[in-house]
Coordinates of C-alpha atoms and ligand atoms in Angstrom, one line a residue:
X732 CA -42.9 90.1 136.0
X733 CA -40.6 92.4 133.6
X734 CA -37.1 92.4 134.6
X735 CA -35.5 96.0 134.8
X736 CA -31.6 96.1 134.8
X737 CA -30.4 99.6 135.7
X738 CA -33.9 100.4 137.3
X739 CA -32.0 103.0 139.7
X740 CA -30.7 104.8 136.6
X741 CA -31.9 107.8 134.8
X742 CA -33.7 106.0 131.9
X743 CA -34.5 102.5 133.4
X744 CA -36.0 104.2 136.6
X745 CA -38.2 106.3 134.0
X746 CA -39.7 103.0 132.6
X747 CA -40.1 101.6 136.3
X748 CA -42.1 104.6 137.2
X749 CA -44.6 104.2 133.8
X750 CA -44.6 100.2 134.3
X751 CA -45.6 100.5 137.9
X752 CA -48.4 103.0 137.0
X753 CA -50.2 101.0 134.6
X754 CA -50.1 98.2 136.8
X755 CA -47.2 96.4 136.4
X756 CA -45.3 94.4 139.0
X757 CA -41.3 94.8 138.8
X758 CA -37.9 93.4 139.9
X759 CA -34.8 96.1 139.6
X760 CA -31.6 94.5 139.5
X761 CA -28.9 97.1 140.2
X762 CA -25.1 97.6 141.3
X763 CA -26.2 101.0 142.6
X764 CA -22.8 101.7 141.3
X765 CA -24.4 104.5 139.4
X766 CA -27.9 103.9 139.9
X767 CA -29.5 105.7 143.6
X768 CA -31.2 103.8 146.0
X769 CA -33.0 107.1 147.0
X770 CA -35.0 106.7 143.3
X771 CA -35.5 102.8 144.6
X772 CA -37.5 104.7 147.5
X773 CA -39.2 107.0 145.6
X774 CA -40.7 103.8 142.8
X775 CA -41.4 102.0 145.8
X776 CA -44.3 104.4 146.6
X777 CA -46.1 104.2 143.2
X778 CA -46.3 100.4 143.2
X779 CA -44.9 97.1 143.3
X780 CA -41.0 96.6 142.8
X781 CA -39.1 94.1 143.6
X782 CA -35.4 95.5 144.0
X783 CA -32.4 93.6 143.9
X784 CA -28.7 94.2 144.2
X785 CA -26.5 92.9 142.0
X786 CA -23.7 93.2 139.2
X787 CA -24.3 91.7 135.7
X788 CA -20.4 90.7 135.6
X789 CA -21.6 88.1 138.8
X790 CA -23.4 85.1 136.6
X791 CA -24.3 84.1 140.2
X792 CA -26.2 87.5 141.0
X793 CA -27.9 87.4 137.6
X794 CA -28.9 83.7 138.0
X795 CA -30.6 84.0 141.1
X796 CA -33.0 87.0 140.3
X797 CA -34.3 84.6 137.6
X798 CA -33.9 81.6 140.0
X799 CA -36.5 83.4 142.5
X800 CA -38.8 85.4 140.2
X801 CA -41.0 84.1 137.6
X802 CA -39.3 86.7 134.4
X803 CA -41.2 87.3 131.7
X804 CA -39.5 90.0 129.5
X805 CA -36.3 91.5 130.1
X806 CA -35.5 95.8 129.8
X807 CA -31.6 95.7 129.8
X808 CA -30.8 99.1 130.8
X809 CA -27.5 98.5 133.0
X810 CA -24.5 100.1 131.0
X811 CA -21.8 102.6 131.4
X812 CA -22.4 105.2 128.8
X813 CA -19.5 107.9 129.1
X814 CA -17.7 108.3 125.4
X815 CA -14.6 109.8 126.9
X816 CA -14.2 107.6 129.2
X817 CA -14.5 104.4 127.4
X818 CA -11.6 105.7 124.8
X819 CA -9.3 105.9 127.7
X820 CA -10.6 102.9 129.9
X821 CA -12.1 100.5 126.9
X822 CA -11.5 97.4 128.8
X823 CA -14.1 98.6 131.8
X824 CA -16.7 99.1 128.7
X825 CA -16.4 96.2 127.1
X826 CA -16.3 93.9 130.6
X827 CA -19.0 95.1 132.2
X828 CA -20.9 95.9 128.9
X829 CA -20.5 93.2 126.8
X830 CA -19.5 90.3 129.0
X831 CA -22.3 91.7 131.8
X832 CA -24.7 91.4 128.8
X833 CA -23.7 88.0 127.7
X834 CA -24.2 86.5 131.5
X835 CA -27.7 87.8 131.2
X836 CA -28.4 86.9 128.2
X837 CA -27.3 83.0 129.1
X838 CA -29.3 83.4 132.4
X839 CA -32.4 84.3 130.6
X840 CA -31.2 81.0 127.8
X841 CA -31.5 78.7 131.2
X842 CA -34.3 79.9 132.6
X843 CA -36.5 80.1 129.3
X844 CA -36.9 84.1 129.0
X845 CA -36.6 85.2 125.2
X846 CA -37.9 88.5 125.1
X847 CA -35.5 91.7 125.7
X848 CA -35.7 94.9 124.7
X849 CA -32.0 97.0 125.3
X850 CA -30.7 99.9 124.8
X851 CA -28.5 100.9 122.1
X852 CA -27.2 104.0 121.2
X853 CA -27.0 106.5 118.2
X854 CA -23.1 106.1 119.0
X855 CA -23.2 102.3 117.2
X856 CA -23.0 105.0 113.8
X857 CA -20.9 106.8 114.4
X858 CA -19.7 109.3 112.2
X859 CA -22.7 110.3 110.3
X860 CA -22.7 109.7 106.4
X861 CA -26.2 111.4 106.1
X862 CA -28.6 113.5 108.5
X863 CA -31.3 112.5 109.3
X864 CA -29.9 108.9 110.2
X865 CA -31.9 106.2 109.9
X866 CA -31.5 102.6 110.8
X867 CA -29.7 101.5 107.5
X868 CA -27.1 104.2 107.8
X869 CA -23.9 101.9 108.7
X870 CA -23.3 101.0 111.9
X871 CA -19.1 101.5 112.4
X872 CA -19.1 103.1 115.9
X873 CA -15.7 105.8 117.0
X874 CA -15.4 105.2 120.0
X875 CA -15.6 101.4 122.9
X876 CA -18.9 102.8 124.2
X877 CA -20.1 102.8 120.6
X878 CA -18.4 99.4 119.8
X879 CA -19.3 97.5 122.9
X880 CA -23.2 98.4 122.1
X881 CA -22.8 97.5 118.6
X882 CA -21.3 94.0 119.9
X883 CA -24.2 93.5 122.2
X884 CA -26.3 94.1 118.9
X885 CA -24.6 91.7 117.0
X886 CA -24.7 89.3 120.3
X887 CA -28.5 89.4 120.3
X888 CA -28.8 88.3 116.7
X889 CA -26.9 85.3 116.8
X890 CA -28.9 84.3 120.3
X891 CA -32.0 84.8 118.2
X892 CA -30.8 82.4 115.1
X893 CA -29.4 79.5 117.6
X894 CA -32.0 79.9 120.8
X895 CA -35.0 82.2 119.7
X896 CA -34.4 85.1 121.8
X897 CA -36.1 88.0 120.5
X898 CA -34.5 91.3 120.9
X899 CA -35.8 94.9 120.2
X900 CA -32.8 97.5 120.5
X901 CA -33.8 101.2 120.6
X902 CA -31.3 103.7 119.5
X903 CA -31.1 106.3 121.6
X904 CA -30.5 109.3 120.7
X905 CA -30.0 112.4 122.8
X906 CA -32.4 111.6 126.2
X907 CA -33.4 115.2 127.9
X908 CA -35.9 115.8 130.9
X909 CA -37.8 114.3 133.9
X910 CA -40.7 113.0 135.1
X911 CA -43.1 115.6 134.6
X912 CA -44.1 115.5 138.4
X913 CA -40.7 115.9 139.4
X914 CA -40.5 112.8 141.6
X915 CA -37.8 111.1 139.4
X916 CA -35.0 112.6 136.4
X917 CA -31.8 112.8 135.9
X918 CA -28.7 112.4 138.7
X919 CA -24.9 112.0 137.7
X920 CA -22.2 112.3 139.9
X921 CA -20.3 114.1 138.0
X922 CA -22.9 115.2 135.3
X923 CA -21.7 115.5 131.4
X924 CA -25.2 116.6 130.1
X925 CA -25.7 119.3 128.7
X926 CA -29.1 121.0 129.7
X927 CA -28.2 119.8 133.3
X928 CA -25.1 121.5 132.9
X929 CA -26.7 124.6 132.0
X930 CA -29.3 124.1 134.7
X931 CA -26.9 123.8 137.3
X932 CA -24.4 126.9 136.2
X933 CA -24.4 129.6 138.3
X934 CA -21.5 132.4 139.0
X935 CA -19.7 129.5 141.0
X936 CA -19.5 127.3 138.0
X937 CA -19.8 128.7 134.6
X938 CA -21.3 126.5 131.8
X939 CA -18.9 125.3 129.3
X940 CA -19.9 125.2 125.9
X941 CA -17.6 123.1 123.7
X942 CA -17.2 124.3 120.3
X943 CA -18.6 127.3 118.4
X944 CA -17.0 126.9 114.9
X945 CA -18.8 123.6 113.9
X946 CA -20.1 123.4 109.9
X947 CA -23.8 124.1 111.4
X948 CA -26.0 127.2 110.7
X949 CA -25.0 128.8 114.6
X950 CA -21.7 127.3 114.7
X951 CA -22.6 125.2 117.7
X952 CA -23.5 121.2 117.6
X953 CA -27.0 119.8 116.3
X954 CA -28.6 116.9 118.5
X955 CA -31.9 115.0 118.7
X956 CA -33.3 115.6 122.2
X957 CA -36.0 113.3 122.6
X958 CA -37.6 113.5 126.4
X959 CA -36.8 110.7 128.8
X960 CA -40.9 109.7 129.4
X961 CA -41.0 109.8 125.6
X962 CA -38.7 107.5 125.4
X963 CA -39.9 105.2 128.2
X964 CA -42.9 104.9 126.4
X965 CA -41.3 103.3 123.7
X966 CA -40.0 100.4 125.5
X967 CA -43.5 99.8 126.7
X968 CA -44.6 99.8 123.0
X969 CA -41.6 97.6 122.3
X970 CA -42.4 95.5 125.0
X971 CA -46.3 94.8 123.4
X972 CA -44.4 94.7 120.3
X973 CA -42.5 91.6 121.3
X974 CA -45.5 89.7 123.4
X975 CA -47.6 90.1 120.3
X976 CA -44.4 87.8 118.3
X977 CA -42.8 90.7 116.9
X978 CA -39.4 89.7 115.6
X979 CA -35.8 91.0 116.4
X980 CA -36.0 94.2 115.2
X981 CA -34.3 97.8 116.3
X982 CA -35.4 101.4 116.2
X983 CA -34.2 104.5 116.1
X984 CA -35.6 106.8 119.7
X985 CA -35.1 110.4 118.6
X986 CA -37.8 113.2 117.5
X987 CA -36.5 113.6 114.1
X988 CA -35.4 117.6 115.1
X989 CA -32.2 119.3 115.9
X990 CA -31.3 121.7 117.7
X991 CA -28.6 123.5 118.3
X992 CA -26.0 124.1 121.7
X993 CA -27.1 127.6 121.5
X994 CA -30.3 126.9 121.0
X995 CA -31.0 124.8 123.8
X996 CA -28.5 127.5 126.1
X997 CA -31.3 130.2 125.3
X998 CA -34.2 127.6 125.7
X999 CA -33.0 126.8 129.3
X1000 CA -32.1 130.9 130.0
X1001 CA -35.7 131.5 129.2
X1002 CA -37.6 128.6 131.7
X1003 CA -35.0 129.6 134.4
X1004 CA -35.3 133.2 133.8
X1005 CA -32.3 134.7 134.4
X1006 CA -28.9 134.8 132.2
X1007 CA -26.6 131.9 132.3
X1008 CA -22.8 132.6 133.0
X1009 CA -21.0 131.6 129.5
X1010 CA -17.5 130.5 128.6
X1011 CA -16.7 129.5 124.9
X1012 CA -14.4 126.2 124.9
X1013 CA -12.9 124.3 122.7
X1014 CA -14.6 121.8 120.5
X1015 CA -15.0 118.4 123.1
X1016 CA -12.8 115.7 121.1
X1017 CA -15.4 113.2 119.6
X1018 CA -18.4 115.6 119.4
X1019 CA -20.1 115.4 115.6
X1020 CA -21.2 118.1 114.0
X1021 CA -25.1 116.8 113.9
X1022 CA -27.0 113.7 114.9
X1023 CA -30.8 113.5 114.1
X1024 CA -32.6 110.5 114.1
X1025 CA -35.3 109.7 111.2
X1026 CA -37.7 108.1 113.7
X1027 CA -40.4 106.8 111.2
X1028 CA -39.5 103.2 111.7
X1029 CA -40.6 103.4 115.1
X1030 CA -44.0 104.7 114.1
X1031 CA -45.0 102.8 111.0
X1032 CA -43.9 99.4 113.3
X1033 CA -43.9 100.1 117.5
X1034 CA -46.7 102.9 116.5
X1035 CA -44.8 105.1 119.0
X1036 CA -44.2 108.7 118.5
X1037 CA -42.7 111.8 120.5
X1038 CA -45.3 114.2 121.9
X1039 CA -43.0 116.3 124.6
X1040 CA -41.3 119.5 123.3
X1041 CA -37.6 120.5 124.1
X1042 CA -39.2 123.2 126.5
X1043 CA -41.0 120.3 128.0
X1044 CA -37.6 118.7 128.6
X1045 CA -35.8 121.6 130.1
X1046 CA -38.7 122.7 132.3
X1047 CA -39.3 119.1 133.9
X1048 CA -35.4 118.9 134.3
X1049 CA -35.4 122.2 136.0
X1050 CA -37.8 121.1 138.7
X1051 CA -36.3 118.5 139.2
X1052 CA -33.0 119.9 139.6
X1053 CA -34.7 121.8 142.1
X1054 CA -35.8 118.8 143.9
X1055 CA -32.8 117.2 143.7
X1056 CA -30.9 119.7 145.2
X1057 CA -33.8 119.1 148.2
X1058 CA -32.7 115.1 147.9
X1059 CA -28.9 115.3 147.9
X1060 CA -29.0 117.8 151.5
X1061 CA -32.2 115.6 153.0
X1062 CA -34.8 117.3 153.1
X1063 CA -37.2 115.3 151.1
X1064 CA -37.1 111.7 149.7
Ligands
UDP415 N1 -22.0 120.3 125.6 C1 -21.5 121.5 126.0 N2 -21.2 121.7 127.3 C2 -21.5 120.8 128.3 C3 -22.0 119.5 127.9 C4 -22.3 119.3 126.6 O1 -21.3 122.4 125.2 O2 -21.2 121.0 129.5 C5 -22.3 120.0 124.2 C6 -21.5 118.8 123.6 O3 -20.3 119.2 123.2 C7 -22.5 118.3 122.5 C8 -23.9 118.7 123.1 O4 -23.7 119.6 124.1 O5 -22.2 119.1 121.4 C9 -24.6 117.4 123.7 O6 -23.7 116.8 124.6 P1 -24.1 115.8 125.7 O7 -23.0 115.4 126.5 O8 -25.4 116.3 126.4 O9 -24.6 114.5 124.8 P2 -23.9 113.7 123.7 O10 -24.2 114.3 122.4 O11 -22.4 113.6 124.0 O12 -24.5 112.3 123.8

């Protein structure tokens, strides 16, 4: 069985929901914290998952899922991922980040799992020294989210040189969209995102965009928005990559193109079809200018590459904002 920490989160339950349709049997360990157990329901209908609560910072709760379940590889998903949040509150990051990790890393040393595959972040470079970054760029992350991922990294090599756990860390970098039927995508309470933000603006709550005077060609910030069953397709490949002996190894997860605030704010005004009330902000403190992944790593070794568009993203996230919306007041599951 494949182990899937954070399975009631936005990426993790994206992986569940391709695992469990090729046949796969799960167990979800979750705090439910962040994750929802109304995305539990929804997996359980497409196939076998085994869900358990729990909190990584508990050895005891980690121990026992191995204890009861025969584990073979691990997706370690569970995290908190807010930047602004871990400046001002590092000590919540690098507890539940760090140490969480390191209780389920020595659960899977006692039990005998050594395959994981985790996600990392394009955060562990942080300022970029070249676009398009790729996985030699140095790793000095600016912010505790950043660092507590990059520790984690670090972690993962040393438990491979003293106990032969073998780790494949993808570097994410900006995750955009939904299932494309809609049953699953993306739910934070409160949401930071950008094309979710835009989604959900209306003449109640204008969108905010943060910065216009940015060294770029429109003035606005350049990102890498790779779609979220993209990307969960890559941990399946890194997941073959690692029961076929690959080695500890990590990857860049991007599509290799920016684009733009604005672009993406008259991307999303053209699925929703209508205009999208605008206020100009100040730059949000920690934002780079541009992050764009070189992804050719990932193809020449995991053979993965992206095939969704950014329209693709925003369209599935819109219909599934839609059905959210039908989720959160009870109308549907
Ligand atoms: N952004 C924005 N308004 C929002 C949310 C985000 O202008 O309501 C901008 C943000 O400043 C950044 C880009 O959109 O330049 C992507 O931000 P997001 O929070 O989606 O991802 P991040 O790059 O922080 O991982």
């Amino acid at each position: 069985m494949i182990l899937i920490t954070g399975g009631a989160g936005y990426i993790g339950s994206h992986l569940a929901m391709a695992l469990l349709e090729s046949g796969n049997d799960i167990v979800i360990f979750d705090s439910l914290e962040l994750g929802h157990i109304e995305i539990i329901n929804i997996l359980k209908k497409y196939g076998n998952v085994k869900f358990i609560q729990g909190n990584l910072k508990n050895i005891d709760d980690i121990r026992g899922v191995f204890l009861v379940n025969k584990i073979d590889s691990v997706v370690h998903f569970a995290a908190y991922s807010q930047v602004a949040e871990s400046v001002n509150n590092p000590q919540k990051y690098y507890y539940n980040n760090v140490y969480g990790t390191l209780n389920l890393l020595n659960a899977m040393k006692e039990f005998g799992v050594n395959k994981i595959v985790f996600s990392s972040t394009a955060a562990t470079y942080g300022e970029p020294e070249y676009v398009p970054i790729d996985e030699n760029h140095p790793q000095r992350p600016i912010n505790a989210y950043g660092n507590s991922k990059l520790m984690v990294e670090r972690i993962m090599d040393d438990y491979d040189r003293a106990y032969g756990i073998k780790s494949v860390r993808l570097r994410y970098f900006n995750v955009a969209g939904a299932d494309s039927k809609a049953r699953i995508g993306e739910w934070h309470e409160p949401e930071t995102h950008l094309i979710p933000n835009i989604l959900k603006a209306d003449e109640n709550k204008t969108f905010k965009m943060f910065g216009t005077d940015y060294d770029t060609p429109d003035g606005t910030c350049v990102r890498d928005y790779i779609n979220v069953e993209d990307l969960a397709n890559a941990h399946i490949k890194a997941l073959e990559y690692l029961n076929r002996s690959g080695k500890t190894d990590y990857f860049n997860l991007g599509t290799g193109q920016g684009d733009s605030v604005k672009d993406v704010f008259n991307a999303c005004e053209d699925v929703l079809g209508r205009k999208v009330p605008l206020e100009i902000c100040p730059r949000r403190a920690g934002d780079p200018a541009k992050l764009v992944a070189d992804n050719k790593k990932a193809l020449s070794i995991l053979g993965w590459k992206p095939e969704k568009t950014l329209f693709d993203s925003i369209n599935s996230a819109n219909e599934w904002e839609k059905r959210l919306a039908k989720i959160k007041s009870g109308i549907v599951l």
